[in-house]
Amino acid sequence: MIGEAKSAIVLGGGAVGIKFHVPRLIRIGGFTDICVVEPNQKRVEELKNQFASNQIISITESLPKGKPFSLAVIATPPKFHLYYVQELIGQCEDILIEKPIARTVDEAIKIVHLLDQNGVRGYICHIRRTLKSFSFVRTILCDGLFGDLLSVSVREGSVFNWDAASIGSFSRDLNGGGVLMDTGPHTLDLLFQVFDSVDLKKAWMDADYQNSEKAIEANCILELETNNGVPINVLLSRNRYLPNMASFQFEKAKVHVNVTNNTLSIEANGGTKLHCIPGDKITSPMDFNDLFDKFYINFIDKKMNEGVSPEDGLRVIRIIDKAYECSTLMTGAF
Amino acid sequence: MFYIDDGGLLMKIAVFGGTGFLGYDFVRYVLKSGNIIPVVYSSSPKSMVNVARHDLDIRQYSVSIPEDMVLDPDVEYIVNFSHPFLVREKISAKKQIERFANLVRRQKEQNPALRLIHVSSMSVYEPFDKDHRFGEDLKLDPSINDKYASEKVYAESILRELPDANDWQLHLRPTVVYGPYCRVWTDRIMEAFDSGNVAFSDLSGKIQPVYGEDISKFIYDRINDFKPGVYNFPGPEEMTWKDYIETYRLIIGKGCLERIELNNTKQSTKFEGVEFYSSNFRELMHVIRREPSFDRIAVRLAQRLPDRVVQMIKDILLGKENQKSKNQCVKEFKGNLLFSTPFYGEDRLVSDQKLRKDFPNSKYHKLSEVNDIMREYYLYRFTDKVFN
């Protein structure tokens, strides 16, 4: 509506909120009034300086009570996701929650119920839902194009260089864990784009979750299984250079799918190779920013949460929670 | 001192820079060896990946080191690996160094039993010369253009100016250090061979590479048996850069060393120039991009520019342009340009006499003795081999 400010609130003035959400709220969402809530006073000062001449963005230390917002973005460490959902109910039409949905399954269940009971549309920031390549693999699997699926292997990792503003990414209390809570939700969400259900069999971490209180993993191995008994091996890392590929071994071919962009390659048993980007029109490989844009365009702007709903976030955190609970300490890692 | 259940003593130490390569190596060594509780101080959250795997007390601190910052009163040692390089939090490196020295002074006043172990770097030994082994007593005189080395010298000198420094400070000056997680002298070389051939012009310069864990063990031993002083810390053997780098090639089993003529490296210099401007441009854009209006303008602008130009700007912003420029040069030189500068033709040697005389029982590994570890590390860091 002309003349009426479209308001959004961003909880958390860290790198994710400021660098990724705020610009898209303005550019794609068309929001003209954005309130950023950041409890750390020092960070508040930094942000106030940064946005001093900005007419759209305001910075505050606490949640403004009673003011209605069209959209809330919770971009805090997972420890605070449930708290902010509780606080925002009644103030917001839609709530976008950064991945993972919560720190634990219990907190995630409470979030799902709260949103459901109060008729608030929730989104989980699973930006890789916008990759066409994994739904393409699902089609190959359903059509039986290359025969039965025999095994899946996912290798995702790079040396951590995220421009983190705080220690949050490395605090078990705030974040709940390490790489599995960081890129893990995206990786598991990719698997859920191919399989209806996935079950965890075994997990290894290079931090001791059974005997220590603070340590968080840089490496994690998950042994999963589909409901048809197909084994899935997932290797995640924040201190190794891994190929960032998911490989699906079918009877007649191997399909390698890049986990961070929309490219894939097919290697038929006879030796034929094909490298492509699935989709109905010619596109170029996507980068992280493209994925984020597309997430806002496909879901937030259209007010559509199919595939990125709180229930979708819940099934991801169920696996993560179980992995931490049963993890064995890696002894071979450097 | 803390007493543990079996009656042993636990000593608390503050480790600055414990998230970097050498600092983390030391923290890991200490945790493995026991009897010391390290409290790790880090000013950079992004470097905490490795250290966060341990059940440790990690504290984030501001490089501004305010006057009221104090360490725990029961800290008996400060072990410093950190080096304030460049302006951070709008504070110059010089100021950061002075504030760190002030913190050490305040802590010493509070706890007279405090000791400092400060780890510097080979860069400060300049000027080097052929077959010249730099002694501890010689004047440190790096080029004024070498800001990094100048700051290293400043840090060491300002700490040594603290009252009675000769009684409670140990300064170590390692030479070329290598080992797991060493970005400069391990990962970079592995990465280069991993991606193909490596070009060089002159690798005849001699060095004394030292294995990171040998330094960690030495510091651990000194905490348990302190001796103040200033010591060069070279490895146990002298070798040419060629032998050093060739060892990595053999460890990795990939790529070749390929000689190029030095005059061809003009292109390399040109490339470095581009890198300088790109880096400044990136920094500028990093600031501008914070402005939401930038996105609106940038999108409109991008729609009017040729795709090629948009891609070039994108690459610069994402730091990918080096890869492309390198690839272009690689085509010409048929190799990675990492070792094509004159730097690797110069001897960078230090005298080890004082170290060997005062600590005759310390053991140091030759590169050949840790080949298996380095091979395993390569497989860990650069391949998807499963380690569980």
XYZ file of C-alpha atoms in Angstrom:
722
model
C 0.000 0.000 0.000
C 1.357 3.394 -0.991
C 2.459 5.513 1.925
C 2.337 2.738 4.481
C 5.671 1.555 5.896
C 6.288 -2.165 5.596
C 7.949 -3.154 8.865
C 10.314 -5.988 9.700
C 12.312 -6.797 12.797
C 15.683 -8.563 12.810
C 16.720 -10.216 16.046
C 20.495 -10.381 16.219
C 22.873 -7.799 14.798
C 25.578 -10.306 13.940
C 27.073 -10.973 10.522
C 24.150 -13.098 9.258
C 21.470 -10.591 10.196
C 23.274 -7.522 8.955
C 25.056 -8.815 5.873
C 22.489 -11.264 4.551
C 19.008 -10.564 5.850
C 18.830 -6.777 6.108
C 19.891 -6.079 2.487
C 17.372 -8.629 1.164
C 14.567 -7.358 3.324
C 15.075 -4.006 1.621
C 15.931 -5.112 -1.890
C 13.654 -8.122 -2.307
C 11.082 -7.791 0.467
C 10.589 -4.070 -0.116
C 10.596 -3.319 3.629
C 10.864 0.352 4.434
C 11.130 0.125 8.225
C 13.591 -2.368 9.708
C 14.311 -2.596 13.397
C 17.473 -4.506 14.377
C 17.570 -5.800 17.951
C 21.046 -6.443 19.332
C 21.529 -7.006 23.072
C 25.299 -6.407 23.059
C 25.869 -2.734 23.823
C 29.219 -2.531 22.069
C 27.780 -4.035 18.915
C 24.811 -1.663 19.154
C 27.210 1.281 19.063
C 29.004 -0.171 16.037
C 25.731 -0.685 14.200
C 24.403 2.750 15.130
C 27.533 4.278 13.627
C 27.285 2.081 10.579
C 23.647 3.008 9.904
C 23.725 6.537 11.287
C 22.461 8.133 8.100
C 20.109 5.331 7.162
C 16.408 6.185 7.179
C 15.184 2.595 6.960
C 17.208 0.844 9.651
C 16.969 1.498 13.371
C 19.028 -0.237 16.057
C 17.788 -1.067 19.519
C 18.966 -3.131 22.476
C 15.629 -4.746 23.278
C 12.504 -5.924 21.540
C 9.986 -3.081 21.089
C 6.815 -4.274 22.797
C 3.456 -4.034 21.065
C 4.667 -2.757 17.707
C 3.355 -4.949 14.856
C 5.733 -6.315 12.232
C 4.945 -8.069 8.971
C 8.030 -10.225 9.300
C 10.478 -11.106 12.050
C 13.880 -12.604 11.277
C 15.514 -14.488 14.132
C 19.231 -14.457 13.354
C 20.603 -15.071 16.846
C 22.509 -18.087 18.142
C 20.060 -21.046 18.372
C 19.912 -20.741 22.165
C 17.624 -17.703 21.795
C 15.349 -18.940 18.983
C 12.616 -20.273 21.277
C 12.754 -17.207 23.532
C 12.262 -14.808 20.656
C 9.481 -16.884 19.078
C 7.655 -16.726 22.433
C 8.204 -12.977 22.619
C 7.187 -12.285 19.029
C 3.932 -14.226 19.014
C 1.118 -11.702 18.585
C 3.432 -9.104 17.116
C 4.300 -10.706 13.773
C 2.504 -12.252 10.831
C 5.481 -14.304 9.672
C 8.671 -15.456 11.429
C 11.812 -16.497 9.605
C 14.202 -18.489 11.807
C 17.854 -19.000 10.917
C 18.915 -22.635 10.707
C 18.856 -24.811 12.737
C 15.346 -24.218 14.020
C 16.522 -24.543 17.634
C 19.310 -25.851 19.832
C 17.470 -29.060 20.795
C 14.493 -31.148 19.687
C 12.515 -30.093 22.776
C 12.947 -26.406 21.947
C 12.102 -27.070 18.294
C 8.860 -28.866 19.211
C 7.830 -25.909 21.358
C 8.515 -23.532 18.453
C 6.466 -25.649 16.040
C 3.522 -25.751 18.477
C 3.681 -22.047 19.287
C 3.639 -21.017 15.639
C 0.942 -23.529 14.798
C -1.362 -22.614 17.682
C -1.066 -18.909 16.986
C -1.471 -19.087 13.229
C 1.973 -17.589 12.547
C 3.669 -18.707 9.352
C 7.186 -19.920 10.078
C 10.125 -20.336 7.742
C 13.444 -22.015 8.434
C 16.343 -20.494 6.527
C 17.203 -23.617 4.535
C 18.463 -21.664 1.561
C 19.608 -24.771 -0.292
C 15.953 -25.587 -0.906
C 16.402 -23.349 -3.916
C 18.865 -25.749 -5.550
C 17.136 -27.646 -8.345
C 19.827 -30.307 -8.496
C 18.677 -32.359 -5.502
C 15.040 -32.472 -6.552
C 16.385 -33.591 -9.932
C 18.126 -36.522 -8.219
C 14.828 -37.326 -6.514
C 13.180 -37.487 -9.944
C 15.946 -39.770 -11.240
C 15.437 -41.981 -8.209
C 11.638 -42.084 -8.515
C 11.756 -42.726 -12.280
C 14.318 -45.492 -11.809
C 16.341 -43.963 -14.638
C 19.666 -45.432 -13.473
C 18.286 -48.439 -11.609
C 18.322 -48.858 -7.841
C 20.224 -46.523 -5.594
C 23.039 -48.390 -3.848
C 24.734 -45.820 -1.631
C 25.171 -42.116 -0.964
C 28.244 -40.247 0.157
C 28.313 -36.559 1.093
C 31.588 -34.677 1.641
C 31.153 -31.083 2.700
C 33.828 -28.922 4.238
C 36.162 -25.983 3.985
C 38.399 -24.131 6.389
C 36.221 -21.823 8.490
C 36.627 -18.190 7.502
C 33.204 -16.801 8.277
C 33.551 -13.219 9.432
C 31.970 -13.997 12.799
C 31.239 -10.980 14.978
C 31.129 -12.974 18.206
C 32.257 -16.197 19.814
C 28.737 -17.642 19.231
C 29.780 -20.056 16.479
C 32.170 -21.720 18.927
C 30.072 -21.839 22.053
C 28.244 -25.022 22.925
C 25.963 -23.088 25.214
C 24.908 -20.605 22.529
C 25.123 -22.726 19.431
C 24.570 -26.235 20.727
C 27.462 -27.652 18.733
C 29.976 -27.115 15.945
C 29.913 -27.982 12.263
C 26.810 -30.153 12.583
C 24.844 -27.145 13.877
C 26.524 -24.864 11.350
C 26.460 -26.358 7.848
C 24.880 -29.633 9.036
C 21.252 -28.430 8.785
C 21.807 -27.444 5.144
C 23.395 -30.798 4.312
C 20.638 -32.782 6.010
C 18.002 -30.633 4.317
C 19.548 -31.564 0.955
C 19.103 -35.231 1.814
C 15.485 -34.562 2.746
C 14.982 -33.124 -0.722
C 15.815 -36.556 -2.105
C 14.498 -38.920 0.580
C 11.259 -38.817 2.570
C 12.935 -40.146 5.660
C 16.459 -40.711 6.853
C 17.538 -42.390 10.060
C 20.778 -41.973 11.986
C 22.747 -45.129 12.745
C 26.083 -43.840 14.082
C 27.962 -40.586 14.592
C 31.559 -39.526 15.241
C 32.741 -36.091 16.351
C 36.204 -34.689 17.036
C 34.932 -33.128 20.279
C 34.007 -35.169 23.306
C 30.261 -34.714 23.847
C 29.980 -37.388 26.493
C 32.616 -36.119 28.923
C 33.164 -32.436 28.282
C 31.017 -29.358 28.707
C 32.506 -26.863 26.290
C 34.160 -28.655 23.386
C 32.468 -28.434 19.995
C 33.344 -30.368 16.873
C 35.099 -29.160 13.739
C 34.525 -32.549 12.126
C 31.612 -34.901 12.134
C 30.798 -38.183 10.432
C 27.227 -39.445 10.216
C 26.164 -42.895 9.141
C 22.565 -42.655 7.991
C 20.129 -44.955 6.247
C 17.070 -44.376 4.075
C 13.834 -46.239 4.797
C 14.818 -48.621 1.983
C 18.069 -49.424 3.715
C 20.344 -47.401 1.419
C 23.449 -46.347 3.392
C 24.349 -42.637 3.465
C 27.733 -41.529 4.695
C 28.098 -37.843 5.557
C 31.425 -36.171 6.285
C 31.304 -32.552 7.489
C 34.244 -30.357 8.349
C 35.218 -26.806 9.308
C 38.965 -27.420 9.115
C 39.412 -29.557 5.996
C 39.174 -28.868 2.283
C 36.541 -31.357 1.165
C 35.044 -31.645 -2.347
C 31.600 -30.298 -1.357
C 29.884 -33.037 -3.301
C 27.117 -35.530 -2.736
C 27.623 -38.717 -4.727
C 24.688 -41.008 -5.456
C 25.797 -44.454 -6.639
C 23.037 -46.005 -8.743
C 23.177 -49.397 -10.438
C 23.871 -47.870 -13.841
C 25.502 -44.547 -13.054
C 27.007 -42.307 -10.428
C 25.534 -38.837 -9.946
C 27.753 -36.195 -8.316
C 25.880 -33.166 -7.052
C 27.579 -30.037 -5.797
C 26.157 -29.192 -2.386
C 26.659 -25.439 -2.595
C 25.641 -24.620 -6.161
C 23.224 -26.085 -8.675
C 25.664 -28.092 -10.813
C 25.792 -31.856 -11.144
C 27.577 -34.470 -13.207
C 26.474 -37.901 -14.294
C 28.955 -40.686 -14.896
C 27.304 -43.632 -16.611
C 28.791 -47.098 -16.065
C 29.667 -47.245 -19.770
C 31.912 -44.183 -19.352
C 29.606 -41.473 -20.704
C 29.866 -38.262 -18.709
C 27.558 -35.278 -18.534
C 28.044 -32.068 -16.574
C 24.943 -29.927 -16.260
C 22.706 -27.545 -14.361
C 19.208 -28.983 -14.046
C 16.263 -26.720 -14.770
C 14.014 -25.641 -17.564
C 16.194 -22.788 -18.741
C 19.917 -22.177 -19.156
C 21.421 -20.684 -16.023
C 24.853 -20.241 -14.511
C 26.098 -21.862 -11.271
C 24.707 -20.172 -8.170
C 26.772 -18.814 -5.329
C 25.796 -18.295 -1.704
C 24.335 -14.845 -2.395
C 22.253 -16.169 -5.288
C 20.845 -18.897 -3.034
C 19.932 -16.358 -0.388
C 18.247 -14.119 -2.971
C 16.294 -17.002 -4.398
C 15.197 -18.097 -0.924
C 13.710 -14.662 -0.318
C 12.110 -14.562 -3.775
C 10.704 -18.121 -3.720
C 9.534 -18.279 -0.126
C 9.446 -15.035 1.871
C 8.151 -12.802 -0.883
C 5.545 -15.365 -1.934
C 4.595 -16.135 1.682
C 5.067 -19.804 0.902
C 6.888 -22.162 3.280
C 6.558 -25.549 1.641
C 9.870 -27.361 2.224
C 11.139 -24.694 4.624
C 8.465 -24.949 7.293
C 9.164 -25.391 11.010
C 8.258 -29.094 10.629
C 11.005 -29.369 8.006
C 13.384 -27.789 10.499
C 12.219 -30.175 13.197
C 13.131 -33.333 11.290
C 16.608 -31.924 10.686
C 17.214 -31.117 14.351
C 15.951 -34.589 15.352
C 18.901 -36.142 13.519
C 21.349 -33.572 14.852
C 20.176 -34.050 18.425
C 20.465 -37.808 18.159
C 23.943 -37.503 16.648
C 25.230 -35.487 19.598
C 23.610 -37.871 22.035
C 25.209 -41.007 20.617
C 28.449 -39.597 19.167
C 31.747 -41.390 19.512
C 34.944 -39.369 19.861
C 37.127 -39.438 16.749
C 40.687 -40.361 17.503
C 42.205 -40.120 14.034
C 41.573 -36.438 13.351
C 44.380 -33.855 13.487
C 48.768 -23.449 41.974
C 45.909 -25.938 42.165
C 46.105 -29.361 43.720
C 44.536 -32.203 41.812
C 43.161 -35.439 43.256
C 46.401 -37.395 43.100
C 48.270 -34.616 44.901
C 49.922 -33.202 41.778
C 50.096 -29.500 41.025
C 48.257 -27.692 38.284
C 49.570 -24.420 36.954
C 47.385 -21.843 35.200
C 48.806 -20.061 32.175
C 47.331 -17.422 29.863
C 47.954 -18.136 26.189
C 47.589 -15.225 23.790
C 47.287 -16.185 20.144
C 46.360 -19.732 21.160
C 44.062 -20.081 18.181
C 46.759 -19.566 15.535
C 48.991 -22.294 14.121
C 51.810 -22.297 16.651
C 49.618 -21.215 19.574
C 47.147 -24.005 18.928
C 49.967 -26.517 18.521
C 51.230 -25.487 21.962
C 47.759 -25.611 23.571
C 47.229 -29.108 22.174
C 50.651 -30.196 23.434
C 49.916 -28.846 26.906
C 46.536 -30.588 27.050
C 48.174 -33.856 26.043
C 50.970 -33.494 28.575
C 48.928 -32.392 31.585
C 49.745 -30.442 34.764
C 49.026 -27.089 33.085
C 45.659 -25.361 32.671
C 45.762 -23.103 29.628
C 43.336 -20.192 29.403
C 43.226 -19.181 25.757
C 42.782 -15.502 24.889
C 41.710 -14.738 21.338
C 40.729 -11.510 19.648
C 39.483 -13.239 16.511
C 36.384 -15.475 16.709
C 36.931 -16.734 13.184
C 40.156 -18.512 14.144
C 38.675 -20.602 16.962
C 37.712 -23.695 14.956
C 40.517 -25.947 16.131
C 40.879 -24.836 19.710
C 37.105 -25.008 20.306
C 37.303 -28.797 19.952
C 38.859 -28.971 23.408
C 37.246 -28.545 26.798
C 39.007 -25.253 27.389
C 38.468 -21.844 28.858
C 38.506 -19.620 25.756
C 38.113 -15.886 26.281
C 37.528 -13.320 23.610
C 39.313 -10.039 24.187
C 39.362 -6.730 22.415
C 42.613 -5.689 20.743
C 42.104 -2.321 22.397
C 43.037 -4.045 25.722
C 41.407 -1.518 28.030
C 43.237 -0.388 31.175
C 40.858 -2.400 33.353
C 41.548 -5.700 31.581
C 43.229 -8.076 33.984
C 44.018 -11.746 33.845
C 43.118 -14.194 36.581
C 45.331 -13.425 39.594
C 46.577 -17.017 39.743
C 48.013 -16.934 36.212
C 51.692 -17.835 36.543
C 52.788 -17.550 32.930
C 51.781 -15.481 29.958
C 52.715 -17.288 26.767
C 52.340 -14.950 23.830
C 52.062 -16.112 20.229
C 49.848 -13.268 19.093
C 51.125 -10.535 16.922
C 49.074 -7.413 16.369
C 49.445 -6.826 12.666
C 47.741 -3.949 10.872
C 45.051 -1.625 12.174
C 42.289 -3.489 14.019
C 39.300 -1.984 15.756
C 40.682 1.344 14.480
C 43.795 0.876 16.641
C 47.245 0.878 15.049
C 49.498 -2.147 15.450
C 51.935 -0.013 17.464
C 49.199 0.961 19.909
C 48.018 -2.643 20.190
C 51.562 -3.730 21.043
C 51.897 -0.993 23.655
C 48.585 -1.936 25.253
C 49.588 -5.579 25.394
C 52.885 -4.618 27.041
C 50.900 -2.527 29.510
C 48.712 -5.482 30.349
C 51.820 -7.584 31.005
C 53.251 -4.813 33.203
C 50.037 -4.491 35.234
C 49.821 -8.235 35.664
C 53.455 -8.397 36.789
C 52.818 -5.675 39.362
C 49.855 -7.641 40.664
C 51.677 -10.968 40.675
C 55.473 -10.563 41.013
C 55.946 -14.293 40.326
C 54.551 -13.887 36.797
C 56.742 -14.939 33.875
C 56.474 -14.209 30.188
C 57.343 -16.420 27.245
C 57.144 -14.400 24.065
C 57.367 -16.085 20.677
C 58.541 -13.900 17.850
C 59.538 -14.862 14.321
C 62.453 -15.181 11.944
C 61.414 -12.059 10.046
C 63.154 -9.911 12.636
C 66.622 -11.289 11.946
C 67.197 -9.155 8.926
C 69.492 -8.130 7.371
C 70.401 -11.617 6.209
C 73.503 -12.434 4.209
C 74.961 -15.411 2.408
C 76.192 -18.064 4.841
C 75.782 -15.588 7.697
C 74.298 -17.004 10.891
C 72.536 -14.256 12.770
C 73.333 -14.257 16.499
C 71.071 -13.174 19.351
C 73.322 -10.213 20.190
C 73.213 -8.643 16.745
C 71.013 -5.636 16.151
C 67.615 -6.391 14.694
C 67.348 -4.132 11.717
C 64.554 -5.003 9.325
C 63.729 -2.800 6.388
C 61.376 0.022 7.365
C 59.192 -1.073 4.475
C 58.701 -4.438 6.154
C 55.963 -3.412 8.564
C 55.432 -6.929 9.870
C 59.082 -7.411 10.830
C 59.351 -3.883 12.239
C 56.347 -4.511 14.467
C 57.822 -7.809 15.621
C 61.001 -5.999 16.629
C 58.975 -3.302 18.369
C 56.964 -5.867 20.329
C 60.095 -7.658 21.512
C 61.886 -4.450 22.457
C 58.983 -2.866 24.338
C 58.442 -6.025 26.377
C 62.142 -6.196 27.190
C 62.021 -2.633 28.429
C 59.689 -3.650 31.260
C 61.397 -3.578 34.710
C 63.818 -6.468 35.352
C 62.729 -8.154 32.109
C 65.922 -10.227 31.997
C 64.786 -12.093 35.101
C 61.296 -13.141 34.081
C 61.064 -13.074 30.299
C 62.005 -15.695 27.741
C 61.992 -14.607 24.108
C 62.067 -17.189 21.341
C 62.792 -16.392 17.709
C 61.868 -19.375 15.570
C 62.953 -19.600 11.961
C 60.763 -21.167 9.237
C 58.201 -23.148 11.231
C 56.138 -25.932 9.695
C 53.653 -28.539 10.793
C 49.927 -29.306 10.849
C 47.777 -26.185 10.350
C 50.741 -23.982 9.402
C 49.244 -21.867 6.663
C 52.417 -20.213 5.374
C 55.048 -22.955 5.237
C 52.910 -26.088 5.071
C 49.366 -25.648 3.722
C 50.403 -23.209 1.011
C 53.038 -25.578 -0.363
C 50.745 -28.593 -0.174
C 48.011 -26.622 -1.875
C 50.388 -25.566 -4.651
C 51.498 -29.108 -5.519
C 47.992 -30.422 -5.024
C 46.803 -28.163 -7.823
C 49.626 -28.910 -10.270
C 53.169 -27.893 -11.111
C 55.066 -25.305 -9.109
C 57.307 -22.751 -10.798
C 60.510 -21.413 -9.248
C 63.392 -19.236 -10.310
C 65.967 -19.727 -7.548
C 65.511 -21.987 -4.547
C 69.158 -22.067 -3.511
C 68.632 -20.034 -0.333
C 69.377 -21.956 2.861
C 66.979 -22.246 5.789
C 66.702 -24.153 9.093
C 63.092 -25.360 9.190
C 61.753 -26.140 12.640
C 58.865 -28.466 13.414
C 56.090 -26.645 15.316
C 55.720 -29.306 17.987
C 59.421 -28.978 18.892
C 58.751 -25.365 19.858
C 55.636 -26.381 21.796
C 57.593 -29.002 23.712
C 60.402 -26.548 24.415
C 57.984 -23.974 25.841
C 56.251 -26.646 27.895
C 59.641 -27.706 29.279
C 60.551 -24.098 30.105
C 57.298 -23.603 31.983
C 58.301 -26.540 34.112
C 61.938 -25.461 34.271
C 62.158 -21.752 33.520
C 65.216 -20.011 32.169
C 64.989 -16.403 30.984
C 66.790 -15.057 27.943
C 66.613 -14.462 24.229
C 67.079 -17.444 21.954
C 67.101 -18.074 18.254
C 65.070 -21.161 17.518
C 66.205 -22.869 14.305
C 65.533 -26.477 13.360
C 68.268 -29.114 13.578
C 69.345 -29.047 9.911
C 70.264 -26.564 7.222
C 68.725 -27.150 3.822
C 67.954 -25.259 0.671
C 64.441 -24.108 -0.102
C 64.608 -26.539 -2.995
C 65.163 -29.524 -0.701
C 62.491 -28.272 1.676
C 59.894 -27.811 -1.046
C 60.883 -30.977 -2.865
C 60.146 -32.918 0.340
C 56.562 -31.671 0.174
C 56.297 -32.732 -3.442
C 57.363 -36.222 -2.449
C 54.965 -36.245 0.513
C 52.065 -35.288 -1.724
C 53.154 -37.337 -4.716
C 51.794 -34.762 -7.158
C 53.090 -31.943 -9.351
C 56.593 -30.985 -10.459
C 58.998 -28.180 -9.682
C 59.610 -26.253 -12.868
C 62.359 -23.661 -13.271
C 61.477 -20.352 -14.900
C 63.712 -17.452 -15.836
C 63.759 -14.667 -13.238
C 62.972 -11.975 -15.854
C 59.703 -13.744 -16.601
C 58.600 -12.947 -13.080
C 57.924 -9.395 -14.233
C 54.489 -10.764 -14.903
C 54.450 -12.009 -11.368
C 55.260 -8.515 -10.102
C 52.533 -7.108 -12.287
C 50.201 -9.649 -10.819
C 51.177 -8.640 -7.288
C 50.368 -5.046 -8.210
C 46.924 -6.051 -9.373
C 46.522 -8.003 -6.155
C 47.351 -4.890 -4.116
C 44.723 -2.769 -5.853
C 42.177 -5.583 -5.787
C 42.688 -6.010 -2.091
C 42.159 -2.286 -1.469
C 39.132 -2.282 -3.707
C 37.763 -5.271 -1.811
C 38.283 -3.493 1.488
C 36.532 -0.404 0.181
C 33.627 -2.430 -1.143
C 33.432 -4.295 2.132
C 32.636 -0.977 3.816
C 30.312 0.321 1.116
C 28.366 -2.928 0.953
C 27.147 -2.406 4.478
C 25.021 0.418 3.170
C 21.658 -0.979 2.108
C 21.425 1.632 -0.625
C 24.486 0.026 -2.196
C 22.460 -3.053 -3.126
C 19.856 -0.958 -4.903
C 22.435 1.023 -6.850
C 24.640 -1.994 -7.554
C 21.804 -4.002 -9.063
C 20.822 -1.137 -11.375
C 24.451 -0.566 -12.317
C 25.097 -4.249 -12.932
C 22.185 -4.394 -15.361
C 23.880 -1.759 -17.514
C 27.385 -3.243 -17.474
C 28.658 -6.028 -19.750
C 28.503 -9.496 -18.103
C 32.286 -9.781 -18.350
C 32.797 -6.640 -16.251
C 30.174 -7.690 -13.696
C 31.876 -11.075 -13.355
C 35.276 -9.405 -12.936
C 33.974 -7.174 -10.135
C 32.250 -10.159 -8.507
C 35.512 -12.128 -8.627
C 37.441 -9.287 -7.029
C 34.875 -8.934 -4.270
C 34.961 -12.653 -3.584
C 38.751 -12.782 -3.801
C 38.646 -15.132 -6.771
C 40.535 -12.929 -9.192
C 43.912 -14.109 -7.914
C 43.010 -17.612 -8.856
C 42.162 -16.463 -12.351
C 45.248 -14.301 -12.763
C 47.338 -17.091 -11.338
C 45.766 -19.522 -13.737
C 46.625 -17.234 -16.640
C 50.220 -17.022 -15.464
C 50.293 -20.734 -14.795
C 49.443 -21.271 -18.431
C 52.438 -19.179 -19.387
C 54.834 -20.640 -16.808
C 53.172 -24.048 -16.649
C 53.286 -23.845 -12.876
C 52.107 -22.165 -9.687
C 54.053 -18.931 -9.096
C 54.420 -19.276 -5.358
C 58.210 -19.683 -5.344
C 59.167 -17.498 -8.281
C 60.376 -14.485 -6.272
C 64.036 -13.761 -5.363
C 63.172 -14.319 -1.653
C 63.885 -18.036 -2.002
C 67.367 -17.500 -3.377
C 68.576 -15.828 -0.168
C 70.070 -17.576 2.852
C 68.044 -16.943 6.026
C 70.188 -18.525 8.692
C 70.547 -17.950 12.411
C 73.064 -19.138 14.943
C 71.868 -22.024 17.090
C 74.896 -22.067 19.425
C 73.245 -20.422 22.414
C 70.164 -22.628 22.237
C 72.138 -25.874 21.894
C 74.587 -24.867 24.635
C 71.965 -23.872 27.218
C 69.526 -26.679 26.441
C 71.698 -29.578 25.331
C 69.047 -32.198 26.068
C 66.287 -30.727 23.932
C 65.431 -32.812 20.892
C 64.454 -31.425 17.504
C 62.984 -33.297 14.565
C 64.456 -33.322 11.108
C 61.953 -32.914 8.299
C 62.571 -36.507 7.193
C 61.614 -37.739 10.672
C 58.124 -36.277 10.480
C 57.373 -37.198 6.858
C 54.753 -39.737 7.872
C 52.928 -37.227 10.058
C 53.025 -34.640 7.295
C 51.699 -37.179 4.796
C 48.811 -38.027 7.120
C 48.160 -34.339 7.639
C 48.041 -33.775 3.893
C 45.477 -36.553 3.515
C 43.498 -35.046 6.373
C 43.565 -31.456 5.230
C 43.311 -31.778 1.473
C 41.541 -35.044 0.692
C 38.316 -36.666 1.813
C 39.988 -39.646 3.469
C 37.876 -40.703 6.432
C 39.536 -40.320 9.830
C 37.343 -41.606 12.623
